[in-house]
Tab-separated table of C-alpha atoms in Angstrom:
chain	number	residue	atom	x	y	z
O	196	UNK	CA	69.175	-29.844	27.584
O	197	UNK	CA	65.580	-30.485	26.596
O	198	UNK	CA	64.090	-31.773	23.376
O	199	UNK	CA	61.003	-30.292	21.705
O	200	UNK	CA	58.946	-33.010	19.997
O	201	UNK	CA	56.370	-32.907	17.194
O	202	UNK	CA	53.012	-32.679	19.003
O	203	UNK	CA	50.019	-34.856	18.104
O	204	UNK	CA	47.218	-32.365	17.581
O	205	UNK	CA	44.651	-34.910	16.310
O	206	UNK	CA	44.417	-38.673	15.978
O	207	UNK	CA	44.545	-38.706	12.163
O	208	UNK	CA	47.943	-37.032	11.816
O	209	UNK	CA	51.060	-39.135	11.374
O	210	UNK	CA	53.276	-36.337	10.013
O	211	UNK	CA	53.514	-32.549	10.049
O	212	UNK	CA	55.250	-30.151	7.664
O	213	UNK	CA	57.849	-27.669	8.898
O	214	UNK	CA	56.519	-24.439	7.421
O	215	UNK	CA	58.991	-21.922	8.818
O	216	UNK	CA	61.973	-21.738	11.166
O	217	UNK	CA	61.719	-18.348	12.827
O	218	UNK	CA	65.308	-18.085	14.058
O	219	UNK	CA	68.721	-19.519	13.146
O	220	UNK	CA	70.094	-22.660	14.712
O	221	UNK	CA	72.597	-21.735	17.438
O	222	UNK	CA	70.681	-18.604	18.492
O	223	UNK	CA	70.040	-17.600	22.077
O	224	UNK	CA	66.312	-17.722	22.880
O	225	UNK	CA	63.997	-16.800	25.743
O	226	UNK	CA	61.310	-18.949	27.314
O	227	UNK	CA	58.035	-18.541	25.410
O	228	UNK	CA	59.728	-17.193	22.278
O	229	UNK	CA	58.274	-18.236	18.901
O	230	UNK	CA	60.763	-20.614	17.280
O	231	UNK	CA	58.923	-22.267	14.363
O	232	UNK	CA	55.616	-22.854	12.583
O	233	UNK	CA	54.382	-26.327	11.659
O	234	UNK	CA	51.431	-27.396	9.494
O	235	UNK	CA	49.071	-30.146	10.650
O	236	UNK	CA	46.050	-31.529	8.829
O	237	UNK	CA	43.855	-28.974	10.603
O	238	UNK	CA	45.848	-25.793	11.014
O	239	UNK	CA	49.214	-24.081	11.326
O	240	UNK	CA	50.694	-24.235	14.840
O	241	UNK	CA	53.168	-21.838	16.381
O	242	UNK	CA	55.803	-23.638	18.461
O	243	UNK	CA	57.108	-21.710	21.475
O	244	UNK	CA	60.344	-22.345	23.348
O	245	UNK	CA	59.589	-24.095	26.673
O	246	UNK	CA	62.679	-22.557	28.303
O	247	UNK	CA	65.603	-20.223	27.641
O	248	UNK	CA	68.900	-21.381	26.196
O	249	UNK	CA	70.670	-22.017	22.925
O	250	UNK	CA	68.511	-23.668	20.247
O	251	UNK	CA	69.634	-26.292	17.775
O	252	UNK	CA	67.168	-27.409	15.059
O	253	UNK	CA	66.980	-31.031	13.926
O	254	UNK	CA	64.684	-30.266	10.973
O	255	UNK	CA	64.575	-28.190	7.793
O	256	UNK	CA	61.865	-25.977	6.320
O	257	UNK	CA	59.650	-28.014	4.024
O	258	UNK	CA	60.431	-31.342	5.718
O	259	UNK	CA	57.701	-33.816	6.586
O	260	UNK	CA	58.412	-34.940	10.156
O	261	UNK	CA	56.657	-37.848	11.927
O	262	UNK	CA	54.650	-37.089	15.053
O	263	UNK	CA	56.817	-37.614	18.135
O	264	UNK	CA	60.143	-36.857	16.407
O	265	UNK	CA	62.574	-34.265	17.787
O	266	UNK	CA	62.076	-30.797	16.310
O	267	UNK	CA	64.912	-29.105	18.162
O	268	UNK	CA	67.116	-29.198	21.248
O	269	UNK	CA	67.512	-26.352	23.708
O	270	UNK	CA	70.743	-26.244	25.715
O	271	UNK	CA	70.999	-24.278	28.925
O	272	UNK	CA	73.727	-21.719	29.561
O	273	UNK	CA	76.036	-24.025	31.510
O	274	UNK	CA	79.107	-24.547	29.280
O	275	UNK	CA	80.217	-27.726	31.081
O	276	UNK	CA	76.756	-29.163	30.664
O	277	UNK	CA	76.811	-28.245	26.953
O	278	UNK	CA	80.000	-30.203	26.415
O	279	UNK	CA	78.284	-33.326	27.719
O	280	UNK	CA	75.803	-33.210	24.852
O	281	UNK	CA	76.402	-34.137	21.202
O	282	UNK	CA	79.675	-32.449	20.353
O	283	UNK	CA	82.925	-32.860	18.493
O	284	UNK	CA	86.271	-31.500	19.745
O	285	UNK	CA	88.834	-30.354	17.177
O	286	UNK	CA	92.144	-28.480	17.426
O	287	UNK	CA	92.944	-25.523	15.179
O	288	UNK	CA	96.377	-24.392	13.947
O	289	UNK	CA	97.028	-22.594	17.248
O	290	UNK	CA	96.379	-25.764	19.297
O	291	UNK	CA	93.092	-24.274	20.553
O	292	UNK	CA	90.285	-26.688	21.321
O	293	UNK	CA	87.045	-25.926	19.495
O	294	UNK	CA	83.833	-27.526	20.699
O	295	UNK	CA	81.254	-28.055	17.974
O	296	UNK	CA	77.685	-28.899	18.888
O	297	UNK	CA	75.981	-31.318	16.505
O	298	UNK	CA	72.404	-32.575	16.304
O	299	UNK	CA	71.829	-36.308	15.923
O	300	UNK	CA	70.324	-35.814	12.451
O	301	UNK	CA	73.379	-33.744	11.417
O	302	UNK	CA	75.760	-36.371	12.821
O	303	UNK	CA	73.920	-39.170	10.997
O	304	UNK	CA	73.972	-37.168	7.754
O	305	UNK	CA	77.704	-36.446	8.127
O	306	UNK	CA	78.379	-40.173	8.401
O	307	UNK	CA	76.092	-40.930	5.451
O	308	UNK	CA	77.591	-38.344	3.117
O	309	UNK	CA	81.187	-38.520	4.365
O	310	UNK	CA	81.324	-34.919	5.584
O	311	UNK	CA	84.236	-33.912	7.819
O	312	UNK	CA	82.667	-32.066	10.771
O	313	UNK	CA	86.016	-30.430	11.600
O	314	UNK	CA	86.043	-28.717	8.206
O	315	UNK	CA	82.760	-26.912	8.805
O	316	UNK	CA	83.096	-23.249	9.861
O	317	UNK	CA	80.135	-23.132	12.252
O	318	UNK	CA	80.287	-24.026	15.944
O	319	UNK	CA	76.669	-25.196	15.846
O	320	UNK	CA	76.331	-27.883	13.157
O	321	UNK	CA	72.836	-28.355	11.764
O	322	UNK	CA	71.478	-30.810	9.232
O	323	UNK	CA	71.359	-27.935	6.740
O	324	UNK	CA	75.130	-27.282	7.264
O	325	UNK	CA	75.976	-30.923	6.558
O	326	UNK	CA	73.715	-31.236	3.499
O	327	UNK	CA	75.103	-28.013	2.041
O	328	UNK	CA	78.664	-29.214	2.561
O	329	UNK	CA	77.801	-32.558	0.941
O	330	UNK	CA	76.252	-30.826	-2.061
O	331	UNK	CA	72.875	-32.444	-1.348
O	332	UNK	CA	69.833	-30.305	-2.265
O	333	UNK	CA	68.128	-28.879	0.794
O	334	UNK	CA	64.347	-29.389	0.727
O	335	UNK	CA	62.454	-26.159	0.171
O	336	UNK	CA	59.165	-25.192	1.759
O	337	UNK	CA	56.131	-26.392	-0.227
O	338	UNK	CA	55.749	-24.044	-3.176
O	339	UNK	CA	52.580	-22.236	-4.135
O	340	UNK	CA	51.169	-24.141	-7.139
O	341	UNK	CA	52.210	-22.571	-10.426
O	342	UNK	CA	51.014	-22.872	-13.986
O	343	UNK	CA	53.942	-24.884	-15.320
O	344	UNK	CA	52.997	-27.897	-17.392
O	345	UNK	CA	53.206	-31.273	-15.688
O	346	UNK	CA	54.555	-34.101	-17.871
O	347	UNK	CA	52.194	-37.038	-18.044
O	348	UNK	CA	53.949	-39.641	-15.885
O	349	UNK	CA	53.318	-42.357	-13.328
O	350	UNK	CA	49.821	-43.833	-13.237
O	351	UNK	CA	48.368	-41.283	-15.665
O	352	UNK	CA	47.312	-42.895	-18.939
O	353	UNK	CA	48.517	-40.549	-21.690
O	354	UNK	CA	46.252	-42.159	-24.284
O	355	UNK	CA	43.131	-41.440	-22.235
O	356	UNK	CA	44.187	-37.810	-21.944
O	357	UNK	CA	44.476	-37.451	-25.710
O	358	UNK	CA	43.275	-34.038	-26.778
O	359	UNK	CA	43.034	-32.574	-23.287
O	360	UNK	CA	44.737	-29.250	-22.575
O	361	UNK	CA	47.855	-28.880	-20.465
O	362	UNK	CA	47.333	-29.583	-16.805
O	363	UNK	CA	49.332	-28.620	-13.721
O	364	UNK	CA	50.306	-30.579	-10.598
O	365	UNK	CA	49.514	-29.380	-7.102
O	366	UNK	CA	50.239	-31.189	-3.811
O	367	UNK	CA	47.384	-32.116	-1.517
O	368	UNK	CA	47.644	-30.440	1.868
O	369	UNK	CA	47.969	-32.489	5.058
O	370	UNK	CA	44.328	-31.977	5.991
O	371	UNK	CA	43.096	-33.527	2.739
O	372	UNK	CA	45.630	-36.354	2.947
O	373	UNK	CA	44.503	-37.197	6.482
O	374	UNK	CA	40.890	-37.120	5.311
O	375	UNK	CA	41.626	-39.536	2.452
O	376	UNK	CA	43.461	-41.892	4.805
O	377	UNK	CA	40.519	-41.796	7.204
O	378	UNK	CA	38.010	-42.553	4.430
O	379	UNK	CA	40.085	-45.511	3.282
O	380	UNK	CA	40.898	-46.945	6.717
O	381	UNK	CA	38.777	-50.065	6.098
O	382	UNK	CA	40.098	-50.526	2.583
O	383	UNK	CA	36.981	-49.131	0.924
O	384	UNK	CA	38.974	-46.675	-1.173
O	385	UNK	CA	35.989	-44.304	-1.098
O	386	UNK	CA	36.654	-41.329	-3.337
O	387	UNK	CA	33.297	-40.080	-4.640
O	388	UNK	CA	30.574	-38.071	-2.908
O	389	UNK	CA	27.407	-36.446	-4.223
O	390	UNK	CA	25.404	-33.343	-3.307
O	391	UNK	CA	22.043	-32.303	-4.728
O	392	UNK	CA	20.349	-28.889	-4.762
O	393	UNK	CA	16.874	-28.127	-6.082
O	394	UNK	CA	15.955	-25.143	-8.202
O	395	UNK	CA	12.970	-22.861	-7.589
O	396	UNK	CA	10.063	-23.297	-10.046
O	397	UNK	CA	11.373	-22.266	-13.456
O	398	UNK	CA	8.653	-20.645	-15.493
O	399	UNK	CA	8.987	-19.033	-18.910
O	400	UNK	CA	12.406	-18.595	-20.462
O	401	UNK	CA	13.360	-15.038	-21.319
O	402	UNK	CA	14.826	-16.186	-24.625
O	403	UNK	CA	13.025	-18.914	-26.567
O	404	UNK	CA	15.405	-21.903	-26.988
O	405	UNK	CA	15.445	-24.375	-29.853
O	406	UNK	CA	12.768	-27.118	-29.469
O	407	UNK	CA	15.173	-29.634	-27.894
O	408	UNK	CA	15.446	-27.472	-24.759
O	409	UNK	CA	11.877	-26.202	-24.558
O	410	UNK	CA	11.247	-28.659	-21.698
O	411	UNK	CA	14.645	-28.889	-20.063
O	412	UNK	CA	17.699	-27.053	-18.784
O	413	UNK	CA	20.649	-29.181	-19.950
O	414	UNK	CA	21.830	-26.421	-22.276
O	415	UNK	CA	21.800	-23.900	-19.410
O	416	UNK	CA	23.656	-26.287	-17.106
O	417	UNK	CA	26.425	-26.759	-19.673
O	418	UNK	CA	26.572	-23.041	-20.451
O	419	UNK	CA	26.565	-21.721	-16.868
O	420	UNK	CA	28.674	-24.509	-15.337
O	421	UNK	CA	31.369	-24.090	-17.989
O	422	UNK	CA	31.709	-20.397	-17.176
O	423	UNK	CA	31.523	-20.956	-13.436
O	424	UNK	CA	34.374	-23.471	-13.382
O	425	UNK	CA	36.851	-20.624	-13.799
O	426	UNK	CA	35.829	-19.576	-10.268
O	427	UNK	CA	35.871	-23.184	-8.967
O	428	UNK	CA	39.001	-24.674	-10.573
O	429	UNK	CA	39.125	-27.720	-8.267
O	430	UNK	CA	36.085	-29.054	-10.132
O	431	UNK	CA	37.891	-28.831	-13.453
O	432	UNK	CA	40.680	-31.306	-12.783
O	433	UNK	CA	41.424	-34.777	-11.453
O	434	UNK	CA	43.349	-36.708	-8.799
O	435	UNK	CA	46.709	-37.592	-10.341
O	436	UNK	CA	48.079	-39.894	-7.629
O	437	UNK	CA	50.991	-39.579	-5.218
O	438	UNK	CA	49.049	-37.153	-3.012
O	439	UNK	CA	48.595	-34.611	-5.795
O	440	UNK	CA	45.933	-33.406	-8.214
O	441	UNK	CA	45.963	-31.662	-11.576
O	442	UNK	CA	43.980	-28.698	-12.889
O	443	UNK	CA	42.973	-28.218	-16.494
O	444	UNK	CA	43.777	-24.870	-18.026
O	445	UNK	CA	40.741	-24.959	-20.341
O	446	UNK	CA	37.126	-26.077	-19.995
O	447	UNK	CA	35.629	-28.726	-22.282
O	448	UNK	CA	32.133	-29.914	-21.314
O	449	UNK	CA	31.188	-33.534	-21.867
O	450	UNK	CA	27.511	-34.296	-22.605
O	451	UNK	CA	26.225	-37.808	-21.995
O	452	UNK	CA	24.018	-39.612	-24.574
O	453	UNK	CA	22.413	-42.998	-23.902
O	454	UNK	CA	19.952	-45.140	-25.915
O	455	UNK	CA	19.903	-48.100	-23.478
O	456	UNK	CA	22.573	-50.047	-25.360
O	457	UNK	CA	25.070	-47.344	-26.267
O	458	UNK	CA	26.473	-44.682	-23.936
O	459	UNK	CA	28.721	-41.938	-25.230
O	460	UNK	CA	30.099	-38.735	-23.689
O	461	UNK	CA	30.682	-36.163	-26.427
O	462	UNK	CA	32.894	-33.127	-25.907
O	463	UNK	CA	32.022	-29.483	-26.530
O	464	UNK	CA	35.296	-27.688	-27.232
O	465	UNK	CA	36.060	-24.633	-25.055
O	466	UNK	CA	32.499	-24.572	-23.754
O	467	UNK	CA	33.235	-21.675	-21.391
O	468	UNK	CA	33.866	-19.398	-24.384
O	469	UNK	CA	30.715	-20.241	-26.351
O	470	UNK	CA	27.422	-18.363	-26.487
O	471	UNK	CA	24.311	-20.159	-25.292
O	472	UNK	CA	22.898	-20.463	-28.808
O	473	UNK	CA	26.089	-22.154	-30.036
O	474	UNK	CA	25.962	-24.659	-27.166
O	475	UNK	CA	22.306	-25.432	-27.943
O	476	UNK	CA	23.003	-26.070	-31.634
O	477	UNK	CA	26.102	-28.138	-30.804
O	478	UNK	CA	24.190	-30.456	-28.458
O	479	UNK	CA	21.342	-30.681	-30.981
O	480	UNK	CA	23.855	-31.692	-33.655
O	481	UNK	CA	25.397	-34.299	-31.352
O	482	UNK	CA	21.965	-35.825	-30.722
O	483	UNK	CA	21.133	-36.013	-34.434
O	484	UNK	CA	24.405	-37.804	-35.209
O	485	UNK	CA	24.040	-40.099	-32.171
O	486	UNK	CA	20.503	-41.173	-33.127
O	487	UNK	CA	21.547	-41.696	-36.756
O	488	UNK	CA	24.438	-43.865	-35.529
O	489	UNK	CA	26.936	-41.720	-37.415
O	490	UNK	CA	30.678	-41.702	-36.799
O	491	UNK	CA	31.334	-39.642	-33.648
O	492	UNK	CA	35.064	-40.202	-33.291
O	493	UNK	CA	35.786	-36.470	-33.596
O	494	UNK	CA	33.421	-35.699	-30.705
O	495	UNK	CA	34.594	-38.536	-28.424
O	496	UNK	CA	37.641	-36.681	-27.157
O	497	UNK	CA	38.019	-36.562	-23.339
O	498	UNK	CA	36.181	-33.757	-21.545
O	499	UNK	CA	37.141	-31.946	-18.335
O	500	UNK	CA	33.704	-32.357	-16.685
O	501	UNK	CA	30.426	-34.066	-17.639
O	502	UNK	CA	26.696	-33.266	-17.676
O	503	UNK	CA	24.149	-36.095	-17.784
O	504	UNK	CA	20.411	-35.361	-18.161
O	505	UNK	CA	17.560	-37.584	-16.913
O	506	UNK	CA	15.009	-34.762	-16.650
O	507	UNK	CA	12.974	-36.308	-19.491
O	508	UNK	CA	12.457	-39.524	-17.453
O	509	UNK	CA	10.463	-40.283	-14.297
O	510	UNK	CA	13.621	-40.305	-12.159
O	511	UNK	CA	13.671	-37.865	-9.233
O	512	UNK	CA	17.157	-38.845	-8.028
O	513	UNK	CA	20.370	-40.149	-9.533
O	514	UNK	CA	23.929	-40.885	-8.410
O	515	UNK	CA	26.182	-39.820	-11.289
O	516	UNK	CA	29.456	-41.737	-11.528
O	517	UNK	CA	32.647	-39.835	-12.215
O	518	UNK	CA	34.360	-40.342	-15.528
O	519	UNK	CA	38.098	-40.933	-15.726
O	520	UNK	CA	40.388	-37.952	-15.131
O	521	UNK	CA	37.561	-35.739	-13.917
O	522	UNK	CA	36.522	-34.427	-10.507
O	523	UNK	CA	32.947	-33.340	-11.392
O	524	UNK	CA	29.848	-34.768	-13.082
O	525	UNK	CA	26.470	-32.987	-12.897
O	526	UNK	CA	23.235	-34.961	-13.112
O	527	UNK	CA	19.849	-33.354	-13.874
O	528	UNK	CA	16.453	-34.706	-12.781
O	529	UNK	CA	13.000	-33.106	-12.721
O	530	UNK	CA	11.585	-32.863	-9.195
O	531	UNK	CA	7.891	-32.205	-9.935
O	532	UNK	CA	5.384	-30.869	-12.452
O	533	UNK	CA	6.048	-27.274	-11.328
O	534	UNK	CA	9.205	-27.167	-13.417
O	535	UNK	CA	11.506	-27.640	-10.447
O	536	UNK	CA	14.770	-29.425	-11.158
O	537	UNK	CA	17.453	-30.970	-9.001
O	538	UNK	CA	21.129	-30.763	-9.884
O	539	UNK	CA	23.221	-33.550	-8.350
O	540	UNK	CA	26.975	-33.068	-8.434
O	541	UNK	CA	29.257	-36.038	-7.862
O	542	UNK	CA	32.809	-35.038	-7.057
O	543	UNK	CA	36.160	-36.583	-6.166
O	544	UNK	CA	36.630	-36.229	-2.413
O	545	UNK	CA	40.393	-36.533	-2.825
O	546	UNK	CA	40.431	-33.216	-4.695
O	547	UNK	CA	37.696	-31.120	-3.083
O	548	UNK	CA	34.894	-31.308	-0.516
O	549	UNK	CA	31.201	-30.808	0.091
O	550	UNK	CA	31.118	-27.153	1.125
O	551	UNK	CA	33.062	-26.132	-1.986
O	552	UNK	CA	30.662	-28.071	-4.241
O	553	UNK	CA	27.617	-26.685	-2.422
O	554	UNK	CA	28.791	-23.126	-3.091
O	555	UNK	CA	29.296	-24.044	-6.743
O	556	UNK	CA	25.771	-25.484	-7.014
O	557	UNK	CA	24.176	-22.516	-5.220
O	558	UNK	CA	25.657	-20.087	-7.731
O	559	UNK	CA	24.905	-22.416	-10.650
O	560	UNK	CA	21.200	-22.620	-9.678
O	561	UNK	CA	21.067	-18.845	-9.275
O	562	UNK	CA	22.613	-18.260	-12.684
O	563	UNK	CA	20.290	-20.766	-14.367
O	564	UNK	CA	17.269	-19.136	-12.703
O	565	UNK	CA	18.280	-15.789	-14.199
O	566	UNK	CA	17.215	-17.133	-17.618
O	567	UNK	CA	13.585	-17.434	-16.427
O	568	UNK	CA	10.873	-14.981	-15.376
O	569	UNK	CA	10.046	-14.662	-11.688
O	570	UNK	CA	7.000	-16.711	-10.669
O	571	UNK	CA	5.495	-14.097	-8.372
O	572	UNK	CA	5.871	-10.865	-10.341
O	573	UNK	CA	6.566	-12.091	-13.850
O	574	UNK	CA	9.649	-9.866	-13.769
O	575	UNK	CA	12.883	-11.540	-14.694
O	576	UNK	CA	15.810	-11.964	-12.387
O	577	UNK	CA	17.826	-10.636	-15.309
O	578	UNK	CA	21.542	-10.820	-15.906
O	579	UNK	CA	23.780	-9.454	-18.639
O	580	UNK	CA	24.252	-12.100	-21.332
O	581	UNK	CA	28.014	-11.509	-21.527
O	582	UNK	CA	29.290	-10.603	-18.037
O	583	UNK	CA	26.374	-11.962	-15.908
O	584	UNK	CA	25.946	-8.656	-14.050
O	585	UNK	CA	22.537	-8.560	-12.347
O	586	UNK	CA	19.869	-5.939	-12.999
O	587	UNK	CA	20.311	-4.724	-9.422
O	588	UNK	CA	24.030	-4.160	-10.000
O	589	UNK	CA	23.331	-2.338	-13.262
O	590	UNK	CA	20.816	-0.009	-11.582
O	591	UNK	CA	23.230	0.653	-8.722
O	592	UNK	CA	25.669	2.099	-11.288
O	593	UNK	CA	23.077	4.693	-12.289
O	594	UNK	CA	21.967	2.981	-15.507
O	595	UNK	CA	18.278	2.601	-16.332
O	596	UNK	CA	18.376	-1.083	-17.270
O	597	UNK	CA	19.640	-3.567	-19.835
O	598	UNK	CA	19.790	-3.124	-23.610
O	599	UNK	CA	18.194	-5.584	-26.042
O	600	UNK	CA	20.461	-6.536	-28.956
O	601	UNK	CA	20.586	-9.237	-31.617
O	602	UNK	CA	23.886	-11.124	-31.657
O	603	UNK	CA	25.554	-12.806	-34.628
O	604	UNK	CA	23.686	-16.087	-34.159
O	605	UNK	CA	20.357	-14.264	-34.503
O	606	UNK	CA	19.528	-14.696	-30.823
O	607	UNK	CA	18.079	-11.711	-28.974
O	608	UNK	CA	19.788	-11.064	-25.646
O	609	UNK	CA	19.995	-8.409	-22.932
O	610	UNK	CA	23.316	-6.805	-22.059
O	611	UNK	CA	24.560	-4.127	-19.676
O	612	UNK	CA	25.732	-0.678	-20.766
O	613	UNK	CA	29.394	-1.576	-20.206
O	614	UNK	CA	29.236	-4.616	-22.493
O	615	UNK	CA	27.236	-2.650	-25.066
O	616	UNK	CA	29.850	0.110	-25.209
O	617	UNK	CA	32.626	-2.466	-25.400
O	618	UNK	CA	30.985	-4.291	-28.277
């Protein structure tokens, strides 16, 4: 008999997850046959049988198993040798001896739960057999995250989530958990990282904004980021503890206001559903009330992500700090007099990572640039106001270009033929 142990694939792993048992315990196997799949922090590994024989699993699908533990035992074909391993001899009604082969984990569980091994019908007794007989739930493989509501429990402060939409719980994978453990090995508890990306020179806007945004892009950042978060849901959530995170089902942008002695983050409801003109007027209204020191209790509800703007100052870098129950804050600074801006995204490293945020910022910069004329030709890198389809995509469909319309707010915008026909 030989034992197959959990391999150590990298130094950060202390456990693996049993993803799938390919065959049944008690089956005859060949050397080199695939017997199970396990998940490490880096990848999924296929475990092959080192020799032929009869296999007996010590683990269940979905279990977390420490590195170095026994995954399974493989018995050779010698019956006398088999009887020298873990077994239990019982006598049936015809006085016939029955040899039952039992794994150590199954034997321990039988003792714990008071299960009579002799009453089990199988010759090969696995942990699953014992747990089923004891009426103990058998762990299932990790489920694909669903959209069921997660009750607010544990370390989550329900009061601070007042007004936020329903969120859902999802387990962190082993790779992310190992990464978090590695970041915190010296007790630093590091959880936040930042990435900055600069825009090209932004010249004349295609649509004249209200005066507040004549020399800035905060309105465009809120507008485009809110829509883009549907494609990057990990940035519209928060770390909820116990190796899990939660995703918000709606998008509410928070806009930061500061007058040196008073800092407030005011929420724009369902910002991903609003037209640009509505977002501009909402922020303008927030600013007027903030400067007049009016009551802002209705606007102080928690947001799902935050935008903070220092483009009107001399700052050319900032390190935005994450707000509670968020995994993204976007800072804006002006890089130079050529109307180049830098967007700096701080994110929770326990929920996502740098490459994911970089992709988000690349697309965000591209979408913001589409609101400006091209510096070289004066021709706009145009996109449909509603669906964000590019001019190149519209032409590739055989259409001649975009259509100018006036929407309900009075703003003049360009839309594609499909959106025009639909509206």
